[in-house]
PDB file of C-alpha atoms in Angstrom:
ATOM      1  CA  UNK A   1     121.320 151.609  43.581  1.00 44.00           C
ATOM      2  CA  UNK A   2     119.196 154.092  46.376  1.00 46.00           C
ATOM      3  CA  UNK A   3     116.346 150.757  46.912  1.00 48.00           C
ATOM      4  CA  UNK A   4     119.196 148.220  46.953  1.00 45.00           C
ATOM      5  CA  UNK A   5     120.657 150.981  49.489  1.00 45.00           C
ATOM      6  CA  UNK A   6     117.571 151.693  51.453  1.00 46.00           C
ATOM      7  CA  UNK A   7     117.097 147.805  51.927  1.00 48.00           C
ATOM      8  CA  UNK A   8     120.856 146.841  53.301  1.00 47.00           C
ATOM      9  CA  UNK A   9     120.925 149.975  56.138  1.00 45.00           C
ATOM     10  CA  UNK A  10     117.112 150.026  56.947  1.00 47.00           C
ATOM     11  CA  UNK A  11     117.808 146.376  58.774  1.00 47.00           C
ATOM     12  CA  UNK A  12     118.382 145.521  62.219  1.00 45.00           C
ATOM     13  CA  UNK A  13     121.674 145.878  63.630  1.00 43.00           C
ATOM     14  CA  UNK A  14     124.422 148.131  63.373  1.00 42.00           C
ATOM     15  CA  UNK A  15     123.319 148.791  59.315  1.00 48.00           C
ATOM     16  CA  UNK A  16     120.873 151.250  60.013  1.00 48.00           C
ATOM     17  CA  UNK A  17     123.430 152.935  62.741  1.00 48.00           C
ATOM     18  CA  UNK A  18     125.932 153.041  60.431  1.00 49.00           C
ATOM     19  CA  UNK A  19     123.887 154.234  57.376  1.00 51.00           C
ATOM     20  CA  UNK A  20     122.614 157.477  59.350  1.00 52.00           C
ATOM     21  CA  UNK A  21     125.988 158.556  60.443  1.00 50.00           C
ATOM     22  CA  UNK A  22     127.655 157.826  56.700  1.00 53.00           C
ATOM     23  CA  UNK A  23     124.669 160.384  55.991  1.00 51.00           C
ATOM     24  CA  UNK A  24     125.697 162.945  58.298  1.00 50.00           C
ATOM     25  CA  UNK A  25     129.163 162.741  57.690  1.00 49.00           C
ATOM     26  CA  UNK A  26     128.803 163.036  54.047  1.00 49.00           C
ATOM     27  CA  UNK A  27     126.256 166.210  54.474  1.00 47.00           C
ATOM     28  CA  UNK A  28     125.746 166.563  50.589  1.00 49.00           C
ATOM     29  CA  UNK A  29     128.819 167.930  49.527  1.00 48.00           C
ATOM     30  CA  UNK A  30     128.623 170.711  46.786  1.00 47.00           C
ATOM     31  CA  UNK A  31     130.935 168.624  44.080  1.00 46.00           C
ATOM     32  CA  UNK A  32     128.648 165.956  44.420  1.00 53.00           C
ATOM     33  CA  UNK A  33     125.128 168.117  43.422  1.00 57.00           C
ATOM     34  CA  UNK A  34     124.250 165.573  41.192  1.00 56.00           C
ATOM     35  CA  UNK A  35     124.168 162.434  44.369  1.00 55.00           C
ATOM     36  CA  UNK A  36     121.982 164.910  46.834  1.00 62.00           C
ATOM     37  CA  UNK A  37     118.854 163.569  46.162  1.00 63.00           C
ATOM     38  CA  UNK A  38     120.204 159.857  46.437  1.00 66.00           C
ATOM     39  CA  UNK A  39     121.904 160.712  49.908  1.00 64.00           C
ATOM     40  CA  UNK A  40     118.240 162.043  50.968  1.00 64.00           C
ATOM     41  CA  UNK A  41     116.355 159.434  49.250  1.00 67.00           C
ATOM     42  CA  UNK A  42     118.821 156.828  51.395  1.00 66.00           C
ATOM     43  CA  UNK A  43     118.830 159.185  54.819  1.00 63.00           C
ATOM     44  CA  UNK A  44     114.518 159.355  54.827  1.00 65.00           C
ATOM     45  CA  UNK A  45     114.952 155.073  54.237  1.00 67.00           C
ATOM     46  CA  UNK A  46     116.710 155.319  56.998  1.00 63.00           C
ATOM     47  CA  UNK A  47     115.275 157.665  59.458  1.00 63.00           C
ATOM     48  CA  UNK A  48     111.519 155.945  58.657  1.00 65.00           C
ATOM     49  CA  UNK A  49     112.266 153.060  60.405  1.00 63.00           C
ATOM     50  CA  UNK A  50     111.142 153.250  64.221  1.00 58.00           C
ATOM     51  CA  UNK A  51     113.379 150.159  65.122  1.00 62.00           C
ATOM     52  CA  UNK A  52     116.668 152.574  64.012  1.00 60.00           C
ATOM     53  CA  UNK A  53     115.582 155.357  65.527  1.00 59.00           C
ATOM     54  CA  UNK A  54     114.942 153.975  68.622  1.00 60.00           C
ATOM     55  CA  UNK A  55     118.459 152.626  68.641  1.00 59.00           C
ATOM     56  CA  UNK A  56     120.303 155.758  66.775  1.00 59.00           C
ATOM     57  CA  UNK A  57     119.065 158.395  69.832  1.00 58.00           C
ATOM     58  CA  UNK A  58     120.789 156.421  72.766  1.00 58.00           C
ATOM     59  CA  UNK A  59     123.762 156.576  70.619  1.00 55.00           C
ATOM     60  CA  UNK A  60     126.640 158.950  71.595  1.00 58.00           C
ATOM     61  CA  UNK A  61     127.815 159.144  68.546  1.00 54.00           C
ATOM     62  CA  UNK A  62     124.381 159.736  67.055  1.00 58.00           C
ATOM     63  CA  UNK A  63     123.906 162.946  69.701  1.00 61.00           C
ATOM     64  CA  UNK A  64     126.803 164.388  68.880  1.00 64.00           C
ATOM     65  CA  UNK A  65     125.930 164.798  65.664  1.00 68.00           C
ATOM     66  CA  UNK A  66     122.477 165.657  66.409  1.00 73.00           C
ATOM     67  CA  UNK A  67     123.192 169.653  65.139  1.00 78.00           C
ATOM     68  CA  UNK A  68     125.375 168.052  61.815  1.00 78.00           C
ATOM     69  CA  UNK A  69     122.391 166.279  60.885  1.00 78.00           C
ATOM     70  CA  UNK A  70     119.395 169.440  61.446  1.00 84.00           C
ATOM     71  CA  UNK A  71     121.758 172.024  59.657  1.00 85.00           C
ATOM     72  CA  UNK A  72     122.277 169.568  56.774  1.00 82.00           C
ATOM     73  CA  UNK A  73     118.368 168.757  56.535  1.00 85.00           C
ATOM     74  CA  UNK A  74     117.604 172.690  56.446  1.00 90.00           C
ATOM     75  CA  UNK A  75     120.103 173.298  53.799  1.00 87.00           C
ATOM     76  CA  UNK A  76     118.013 170.750  51.440  1.00 86.00           C
ATOM     77  CA  UNK A  77     114.874 172.270  52.553  1.00 91.00           C
ATOM     78  CA  UNK A  78     116.591 175.643  50.725  1.00 91.00           C
ATOM     79  CA  UNK A  79     117.795 174.247  48.342  1.00 86.00           C
ATOM     80  CA  UNK A  80     116.493 175.346  45.082  1.00 85.00           C
ATOM     81  CA  UNK A  81     117.329 172.156  43.725  1.00 83.00           C
ATOM     82  CA  UNK A  82     113.243 170.693  44.203  1.00 84.00           C
ATOM     83  CA  UNK A  83     113.985 166.796  44.121  1.00 81.00           C
ATOM     84  CA  UNK A  84     116.752 167.896  46.932  1.00 82.00           C
ATOM     85  CA  UNK A  85     114.033 170.199  49.241  1.00 88.00           C
ATOM     86  CA  UNK A  86     110.725 167.313  49.173  1.00 88.00           C
ATOM     87  CA  UNK A  87     113.535 164.365  50.303  1.00 83.00           C
ATOM     88  CA  UNK A  88     115.017 167.414  53.166  1.00 86.00           C
ATOM     89  CA  UNK A  89     111.675 167.923  54.541  1.00 92.00           C
ATOM     90  CA  UNK A  90     110.815 164.534  53.796  1.00 88.00           C
ATOM     91  CA  UNK A  91     113.284 163.492  56.235  1.00 84.00           C
ATOM     92  CA  UNK A  92     112.317 166.098  58.800  1.00 90.00           C
ATOM     93  CA  UNK A  93     108.788 164.875  58.499  1.00 90.00           C
ATOM     94  CA  UNK A  94     110.336 161.282  59.625  1.00 84.00           C
ATOM     95  CA  UNK A  95     112.069 162.859  62.613  1.00 84.00           C
ATOM     96  CA  UNK A  96     109.875 164.166  63.974  1.00 90.00           C
ATOM     97  CA  UNK A  97     107.230 161.511  63.353  1.00 86.00           C
ATOM     98  CA  UNK A  98     109.997 158.848  64.891  1.00 80.00           C
ATOM     99  CA  UNK A  99     111.430 160.860  67.219  1.00 82.00           C
ATOM    100  CA  UNK A 100     108.998 163.458  68.682  1.00 87.00           C
ATOM    101  CA  UNK A 101     111.597 164.734  71.432  1.00 85.00           C
ATOM    102  CA  UNK A 102     113.779 166.019  68.728  1.00 85.00           C
ATOM    103  CA  UNK A 103     111.077 169.289  68.423  1.00 92.00           C
ATOM    104  CA  UNK A 104     113.391 171.281  70.805  1.00 92.00           C
ATOM    105  CA  UNK A 105     116.323 170.634  69.094  1.00 89.00           C
ATOM    106  CA  UNK A 106     114.954 171.503  65.824  1.00 93.00           C
ATOM    107  CA  UNK A 107     113.608 174.972  67.168  1.00 95.00           C
ATOM    108  CA  UNK A 108     116.639 176.024  68.884  1.00 92.00           C
ATOM    109  CA  UNK A 109     118.107 175.466  65.314  1.00 91.00           C
ATOM    110  CA  UNK A 110     115.183 177.539  63.570  1.00 94.00           C
ATOM    111  CA  UNK A 111     113.875 174.933  61.365  1.00 95.00           C
ATOM    112  CA  UNK A 112     110.327 176.347  61.657  1.00 96.00           C
ATOM    113  CA  UNK A 113     111.899 179.988  60.174  1.00 96.00           C
ATOM    114  CA  UNK A 114     113.266 177.168  57.813  1.00 96.00           C
ATOM    115  CA  UNK A 115     109.975 175.782  56.639  1.00 97.00           C
ATOM    116  CA  UNK A 116     108.340 179.595  56.420  1.00 96.00           C
ATOM    117  CA  UNK A 117     110.349 180.705  53.854  1.00 95.00           C
ATOM    118  CA  UNK A 118     110.558 177.516  51.831  1.00 95.00           C
ATOM    119  CA  UNK A 119     106.662 177.915  52.499  1.00 95.00           C
ATOM    120  CA  UNK A 120     107.508 181.492  50.171  1.00 91.00           C
ATOM    121  CA  UNK A 121     109.085 179.554  47.334  1.00 89.00           C
ATOM    122  CA  UNK A 122     107.115 175.888  46.469  1.00 89.00           C
ATOM    123  CA  UNK A 123     103.929 175.882  44.546  1.00 88.00           C
ATOM    124  CA  UNK A 124     103.731 172.131  45.122  1.00 92.00           C
ATOM    125  CA  UNK A 125     101.114 170.919  47.340  1.00 95.00           C
ATOM    126  CA  UNK A 126     102.151 167.383  48.666  1.00 95.00           C
ATOM    127  CA  UNK A 127     105.550 169.813  49.615  1.00 95.00           C
ATOM    128  CA  UNK A 128     103.408 172.721  51.039  1.00 97.00           C
ATOM    129  CA  UNK A 129     101.155 169.832  53.053  1.00 97.00           C
ATOM    130  CA  UNK A 130     104.415 168.245  54.364  1.00 96.00           C
ATOM    131  CA  UNK A 131     105.882 171.799  55.576  1.00 97.00           C
ATOM    132  CA  UNK A 132     102.621 172.577  57.009  1.00 97.00           C
ATOM    133  CA  UNK A 133     102.651 168.713  59.096  1.00 97.00           C
ATOM    134  CA  UNK A 134     106.309 169.806  60.116  1.00 97.00           C
ATOM    135  CA  UNK A 135     105.398 172.641  61.334  1.00 97.00           C
ATOM    136  CA  UNK A 136     102.053 171.604  63.078  1.00 97.00           C
ATOM    137  CA  UNK A 137     104.027 169.129  64.856  1.00 96.00           C
ATOM    138  CA  UNK A 138     106.618 171.969  66.271  1.00 97.00           C
ATOM    139  CA  UNK A 139     103.580 173.639  67.455  1.00 96.00           C
ATOM    140  CA  UNK A 140     103.079 171.316  69.955  1.00 95.00           C
ATOM    141  CA  UNK A 141     106.193 172.960  72.047  1.00 95.00           C
ATOM    142  CA  UNK A 142     106.123 176.030  74.137  1.00 95.00           C
ATOM    143  CA  UNK A 143     109.005 177.193  72.729  1.00 95.00           C
ATOM    144  CA  UNK A 144     107.625 178.243  69.768  1.00 96.00           C
ATOM    145  CA  UNK A 145     105.061 180.325  70.728  1.00 94.00           C
ATOM    146  CA  UNK A 146     107.636 182.039  73.162  1.00 91.00           C
ATOM    147  CA  UNK A 147     110.345 182.752  70.884  1.00 91.00           C
ATOM    148  CA  UNK A 148     108.266 184.280  68.731  1.00 89.00           C
ATOM    149  CA  UNK A 149     108.135 181.232  65.467  1.00 95.00           C
ATOM    150  CA  UNK A 150     104.156 181.259  65.916  1.00 94.00           C
ATOM    151  CA  UNK A 151     104.806 184.857  65.289  1.00 92.00           C
ATOM    152  CA  UNK A 152     106.724 184.355  62.066  1.00 93.00           C
ATOM    153  CA  UNK A 153     104.286 181.243  61.008  1.00 95.00           C
ATOM    154  CA  UNK A 154     101.453 183.393  60.987  1.00 94.00           C
ATOM    155  CA  UNK A 155     103.315 186.062  58.555  1.00 94.00           C
ATOM    156  CA  UNK A 156     103.934 183.111  56.540  1.00 95.00           C
ATOM    157  CA  UNK A 157     100.370 181.713  56.581  1.00 96.00           C
ATOM    158  CA  UNK A 158      98.404 184.801  55.919  1.00 96.00           C
ATOM    159  CA  UNK A 159      99.221 185.467  52.576  1.00 95.00           C
ATOM    160  CA  UNK A 160     100.250 181.329  51.684  1.00 96.00           C
ATOM    161  CA  UNK A 161      96.045 180.908  52.342  1.00 96.00           C
ATOM    162  CA  UNK A 162      95.124 184.163  50.533  1.00 95.00           C
ATOM    163  CA  UNK A 163      96.864 182.094  47.438  1.00 95.00           C
ATOM    164  CA  UNK A 164      95.224 179.225  47.910  1.00 96.00           C
ATOM    165  CA  UNK A 165      91.945 180.421  48.470  1.00 94.00           C
ATOM    166  CA  UNK A 166      92.719 182.170  44.383  1.00 92.00           C
ATOM    167  CA  UNK A 167      93.733 179.248  43.409  1.00 93.00           C
ATOM    168  CA  UNK A 168      90.679 177.174  44.990  1.00 93.00           C
ATOM    169  CA  UNK A 169      93.515 175.101  46.789  1.00 95.00           C
ATOM    170  CA  UNK A 170      91.399 174.615  49.311  1.00 95.00           C
ATOM    171  CA  UNK A 171      93.527 171.354  50.986  1.00 95.00           C
ATOM    172  CA  UNK A 172      96.287 173.622  51.637  1.00 97.00           C
ATOM    173  CA  UNK A 173      93.928 176.237  52.820  1.00 96.00           C
ATOM    174  CA  UNK A 174      92.300 173.921  55.168  1.00 95.00           C
ATOM    175  CA  UNK A 175      95.019 172.308  56.511  1.00 97.00           C
ATOM    176  CA  UNK A 176      96.684 176.316  56.864  1.00 97.00           C
ATOM    177  CA  UNK A 177      93.579 177.494  58.303  1.00 97.00           C
ATOM    178  CA  UNK A 178      93.530 174.787  61.723  1.00 96.00           C
ATOM    179  CA  UNK A 179      96.944 175.760  61.894  1.00 97.00           C
ATOM    180  CA  UNK A 180      96.611 179.254  62.026  1.00 96.00           C
ATOM    181  CA  UNK A 181      93.223 178.546  64.768  1.00 95.00           C
ATOM    182  CA  UNK A 182      95.652 175.801  66.728  1.00 95.00           C
ATOM    183  CA  UNK A 183      98.328 178.956  67.283  1.00 95.00           C
ATOM    184  CA  UNK A 184      95.735 181.547  68.318  1.00 94.00           C
ATOM    185  CA  UNK A 185      94.508 179.045  70.401  1.00 93.00           C
ATOM    186  CA  UNK A 186      97.959 178.641  72.541  1.00 93.00           C
ATOM    187  CA  UNK A 187      99.916 181.967  71.916  1.00 92.00           C
ATOM    188  CA  UNK A 188     100.430 183.329  75.214  1.00 90.00           C
ATOM    189  CA  UNK A 189      98.006 186.548  75.628  1.00 84.00           C
ATOM    190  CA  UNK A 190     101.629 189.069  76.520  1.00 85.00           C
ATOM    191  CA  UNK A 191     102.978 188.077  73.740  1.00 86.00           C
ATOM    192  CA  UNK A 192     100.829 189.919  70.985  1.00 85.00           C
ATOM    193  CA  UNK A 193     100.484 188.269  67.611  1.00 87.00           C
ATOM    194  CA  UNK A 194      99.567 191.426  65.223  1.00 84.00           C
ATOM    195  CA  UNK A 195     101.947 194.220  66.867  1.00 79.00           C
ATOM    196  CA  UNK A 196     101.662 195.306  63.523  1.00 80.00           C
ATOM    197  CA  UNK A 197      98.450 196.786  61.495  1.00 80.00           C
ATOM    198  CA  UNK A 198      99.237 195.571  58.085  1.00 87.00           C
ATOM    199  CA  UNK A 199      99.413 192.009  59.556  1.00 88.00           C
ATOM    200  CA  UNK A 200      95.386 192.510  60.536  1.00 86.00           C
ATOM    201  CA  UNK A 201      95.132 193.723  57.231  1.00 88.00           C
ATOM    202  CA  UNK A 202      96.100 191.022  55.825  1.00 92.00           C
ATOM    203  CA  UNK A 203      94.427 188.612  58.320  1.00 92.00           C
ATOM    204  CA  UNK A 204      90.836 190.757  56.912  1.00 92.00           C
ATOM    205  CA  UNK A 205      91.674 189.897  53.368  1.00 93.00           C
ATOM    206  CA  UNK A 206      92.327 186.186  53.789  1.00 95.00           C
ATOM    207  CA  UNK A 207      89.423 185.895  55.532  1.00 94.00           C
ATOM    208  CA  UNK A 208      87.091 187.653  52.799  1.00 93.00           C
ATOM    209  CA  UNK A 209      88.840 185.102  49.999  1.00 94.00           C
ATOM    210  CA  UNK A 210      88.012 182.240  52.209  1.00 95.00           C
ATOM    211  CA  UNK A 211      84.592 183.395  52.907  1.00 93.00           C
ATOM    212  CA  UNK A 212      83.789 184.340  48.914  1.00 90.00           C
ATOM    213  CA  UNK A 213      84.451 180.301  48.671  1.00 88.00           C
ATOM    214  CA  UNK A 214      81.721 177.598  48.123  1.00 85.00           C
ATOM    215  CA  UNK A 215      83.953 175.555  50.445  1.00 90.00           C
ATOM    216  CA  UNK A 216      81.769 175.253  53.347  1.00 90.00           C
ATOM    217  CA  UNK A 217      84.496 173.838  55.775  1.00 92.00           C
ATOM    218  CA  UNK A 218      87.243 176.709  54.519  1.00 94.00           C
ATOM    219  CA  UNK A 219      84.164 179.257  55.219  1.00 93.00           C
ATOM    220  CA  UNK A 220      83.789 177.544  59.249  1.00 93.00           C
ATOM    221  CA  UNK A 221      87.223 177.485  60.125  1.00 94.00           C
ATOM    222  CA  UNK A 222      87.517 181.231  58.041  1.00 94.00           C
ATOM    223  CA  UNK A 223      84.405 181.909  61.084  1.00 93.00           C
ATOM    224  CA  UNK A 224      86.262 179.465  63.644  1.00 94.00           C
ATOM    225  CA  UNK A 225      89.257 182.331  63.285  1.00 94.00           C
ATOM    226  CA  UNK A 226      87.289 185.025  64.087  1.00 91.00           C
ATOM    227  CA  UNK A 227      86.333 183.572  66.965  1.00 90.00           C
ATOM    228  CA  UNK A 228      89.709 182.728  68.390  1.00 90.00           C
ATOM    229  CA  UNK A 229      90.848 186.148  67.082  1.00 87.00           C
ATOM    230  CA  UNK A 230      87.682 187.562  69.519  1.00 84.00           C
ATOM    231  CA  UNK A 231      88.001 185.221  72.580  1.00 83.00           C
ATOM    232  CA  UNK A 232      91.183 185.435  73.064  1.00 77.00           C
ATOM    233  CA  UNK A 233      91.774 189.275  72.570  1.00 75.00           C
ATOM    234  CA  UNK A 234      94.574 189.059  70.186  1.00 75.00           C
ATOM    235  CA  UNK A 235      93.245 192.130  68.363  1.00 75.00           C
ATOM    236  CA  UNK A 236      92.362 195.345  70.440  1.00 70.00           C
ATOM    237  CA  UNK A 237      88.543 196.195  70.321  1.00 62.00           C
ATOM    238  CA  UNK A 238      87.594 199.031  68.319  1.00 66.00           C
ATOM    239  CA  UNK A 239      85.014 200.416  66.208  1.00 67.00           C
ATOM    240  CA  UNK A 240      87.069 199.014  63.058  1.00 69.00           C
ATOM    241  CA  UNK A 241      87.863 195.990  64.118  1.00 75.00           C
ATOM    242  CA  UNK A 242      83.910 195.287  64.696  1.00 76.00           C
ATOM    243  CA  UNK A 243      82.974 197.201  61.728  1.00 80.00           C
ATOM    244  CA  UNK A 244      85.327 194.805  59.781  1.00 85.00           C
ATOM    245  CA  UNK A 245      84.047 191.242  61.178  1.00 85.00           C
ATOM    246  CA  UNK A 246      80.202 192.211  61.054  1.00 85.00           C
ATOM    247  CA  UNK A 247      80.928 192.880  57.101  1.00 88.00           C
ATOM    248  CA  UNK A 248      82.893 189.873  56.619  1.00 90.00           C
ATOM    249  CA  UNK A 249      79.739 187.813  58.782  1.00 89.00           C
ATOM    250  CA  UNK A 250      77.652 189.624  56.294  1.00 88.00           C
ATOM    251  CA  UNK A 251      79.543 187.672  53.776  1.00 88.00           C
ATOM    252  CA  UNK A 252      79.165 184.652  55.735  1.00 89.00           C
ATOM    253  CA  UNK A 253      75.025 185.153  56.134  1.00 85.00           C
ATOM    254  CA  UNK A 254      74.610 185.533  52.081  1.00 84.00           C
ATOM    255  CA  UNK A 255      76.705 182.105  51.512  1.00 82.00           C
ATOM    256  CA  UNK A 256      74.001 180.622  54.445  1.00 82.00           C
ATOM    257  CA  UNK A 257      70.853 182.216  52.712  1.00 77.00           C
ATOM    258  CA  UNK A 258      71.289 180.778  49.505  1.00 75.00           C
ATOM    259  CA  UNK A 259      71.830 176.973  50.520  1.00 72.00           C
ATOM    260  CA  UNK A 260      68.747 177.478  52.853  1.00 65.00           C
ATOM    261  CA  UNK A 261      65.931 176.082  52.038  1.00 57.00           C
ATOM    262  CA  UNK A 262      63.886 176.702  54.168  1.00 51.00           C
ATOM    263  CA  UNK A 263      62.765 180.461  53.472  1.00 48.00           C
ATOM    264  CA  UNK A 264      62.478 181.419  57.096  1.00 46.00           C
ATOM    265  CA  UNK A 265      66.027 181.061  57.392  1.00 48.00           C
ATOM    266  CA  UNK A 266      66.919 183.523  54.974  1.00 46.00           C
ATOM    267  CA  UNK A 267      66.531 186.830  57.441  1.00 45.00           C
ATOM    268  CA  UNK A 268      69.202 186.617  59.905  1.00 45.00           C
ATOM    269  CA  UNK A 269      70.286 190.374  58.763  1.00 44.00           C
ATOM    270  CA  UNK A 270      70.542 191.079  62.907  1.00 45.00           C
ATOM    271  CA  UNK A 271      71.710 189.279  66.154  1.00 44.00           C
ATOM    272  CA  UNK A 272      68.554 189.202  68.054  1.00 40.00           C
ATOM    273  CA  UNK A 273      67.235 187.054  64.811  1.00 44.00           C
ATOM    274  CA  UNK A 274      70.110 185.439  64.149  1.00 45.00           C
ATOM    275  CA  UNK A 275      69.629 184.043  67.601  1.00 43.00           C
ATOM    276  CA  UNK A 276      65.878 183.832  67.400  1.00 38.00           C
ATOM    277  CA  UNK A 277      66.588 180.743  64.500  1.00 43.00           C
ATOM    278  CA  UNK A 278      66.424 177.450  65.718  1.00 42.00           C
ATOM    279  CA  UNK A 279      69.179 174.812  64.779  1.00 46.00           C
ATOM    280  CA  UNK A 280      66.139 172.578  63.779  1.00 46.00           C
ATOM    281  CA  UNK A 281      65.045 175.529  60.774  1.00 48.00           C
ATOM    282  CA  UNK A 282      68.245 174.240  59.271  1.00 47.00           C
ATOM    283  CA  UNK A 283      67.933 170.517  59.360  1.00 47.00           C
ATOM    284  CA  UNK A 284      66.076 171.207  55.993  1.00 44.00           C
ATOM    285  CA  UNK A 285      69.803 172.639  54.660  1.00 49.00           C
ATOM    286  CA  UNK A 286      71.092 170.021  52.169  1.00 52.00           C
ATOM    287  CA  UNK A 287      75.025 170.207  53.300  1.00 64.00           C
ATOM    288  CA  UNK A 288      75.512 168.961  56.943  1.00 69.00           C
ATOM    289  CA  UNK A 289      78.386 170.979  56.264  1.00 74.00           C
ATOM    290  CA  UNK A 290      76.233 174.301  55.974  1.00 75.00           C
ATOM    291  CA  UNK A 291      74.727 173.244  59.360  1.00 77.00           C
ATOM    292  CA  UNK A 292      77.911 172.825  61.062  1.00 83.00           C
ATOM    293  CA  UNK A 293      78.866 176.674  59.041  1.00 84.00           C
ATOM    294  CA  UNK A 294      75.543 177.995  60.626  1.00 82.00           C
ATOM    295  CA  UNK A 295      76.821 176.903  64.038  1.00 85.00           C
ATOM    296  CA  UNK A 296      80.149 178.324  63.868  1.00 88.00           C
ATOM    297  CA  UNK A 297      78.688 181.720  62.091  1.00 86.00           C
ATOM    298  CA  UNK A 298      76.548 181.840  65.633  1.00 85.00           C
ATOM    299  CA  UNK A 299      79.063 181.204  67.897  1.00 87.00           C
ATOM    300  CA  UNK A 300      81.342 183.778  66.229  1.00 87.00           C
ATOM    301  CA  UNK A 301      78.759 186.625  66.525  1.00 84.00           C
ATOM    302  CA  UNK A 302      77.705 185.889  69.966  1.00 84.00           C
ATOM    303  CA  UNK A 303      81.775 185.995  70.730  1.00 84.00           C
ATOM    304  CA  UNK A 304      81.428 189.779  68.753  1.00 82.00           C
ATOM    305  CA  UNK A 305      77.885 190.709  70.585  1.00 79.00           C
ATOM    306  CA  UNK A 306      79.816 190.160  73.551  1.00 78.00           C
ATOM    307  CA  UNK A 307      82.471 192.173  72.553  1.00 73.00           C
ATOM    308  CA  UNK A 308      80.696 195.095  71.665  1.00 69.00           C
ATOM    309  CA  UNK A 309      78.580 195.145  74.704  1.00 71.00           C
ATOM    310  CA  UNK A 310      81.535 195.241  76.902  1.00 65.00           C
ATOM    311  CA  UNK A 311      82.716 198.440  74.825  1.00 59.00           C
ATOM    312  CA  UNK A 312      79.380 200.137  74.234  1.00 57.00           C
ATOM    313  CA  UNK A 313      81.158 202.935  72.881  1.00 51.00           C
ATOM    314  CA  UNK A 314      81.929 201.355  69.612  1.00 50.00           C
ATOM    315  CA  UNK A 315      78.402 200.028  68.887  1.00 49.00           C
TER     316      UNK A 315
END
């Protein structure tokens, strides 16, 4: 039945418009919970049609029901019924893909916070990755940062990524680290992400968990986050921060030394010595990922050194 409805309603012309209108009108009534996944599946099939979306966004009736659609999908994302939650996220992903203009409306309805709440309850990798993809799309809007959605995002992502690192789920870890990096690059300096000291401590534990892994890409992304924290002034420069980051970089150094074939690369214990190590020495490292990591390590260490030189009292 689901396949038949999607095939009929996702055709060109009136059928698609009527189909979405019906889905919104039904709004997953409480008395028909057994039909919720069916409704969501049909709606998602309709929203995946580029032709339907181009027609729908110009329909006055659809614009009037836009809020109802978003609120309905938010309820689906927060549902304890996994199949409905999956369908709700899939629908929102389709909306963001086919109709990027809806980002503003979704943020006005606090859809970002709904995604962050869903991240706390799901353990499914595919669902988590879809949610992260949706949040990444929403983060392209300036209002994502000015209205503190980014702050809630970091607070939700840090524990998620710590758990992912401990469970060696590198797909979630890498995707989440990329999202945090994007947030750090665009976060306005006048709006602090780390007003709570405990959040910065959680970031430290997350980075330590990532660096303790054997995944070169994840370790390099973690180093990049440290660099962004330093160069974009997201954290206050003090002796504790410098020592903490040096400790993290020392862990990265240990990983690099383990992977180095050239014995001359094994003594890089201070900044002066690191800067003297040439890139050519690292061409002998077996893994290209380790070479990329080494370059990121140098870049992060340079940022840390510059910060320390600006604040001589914290050497």
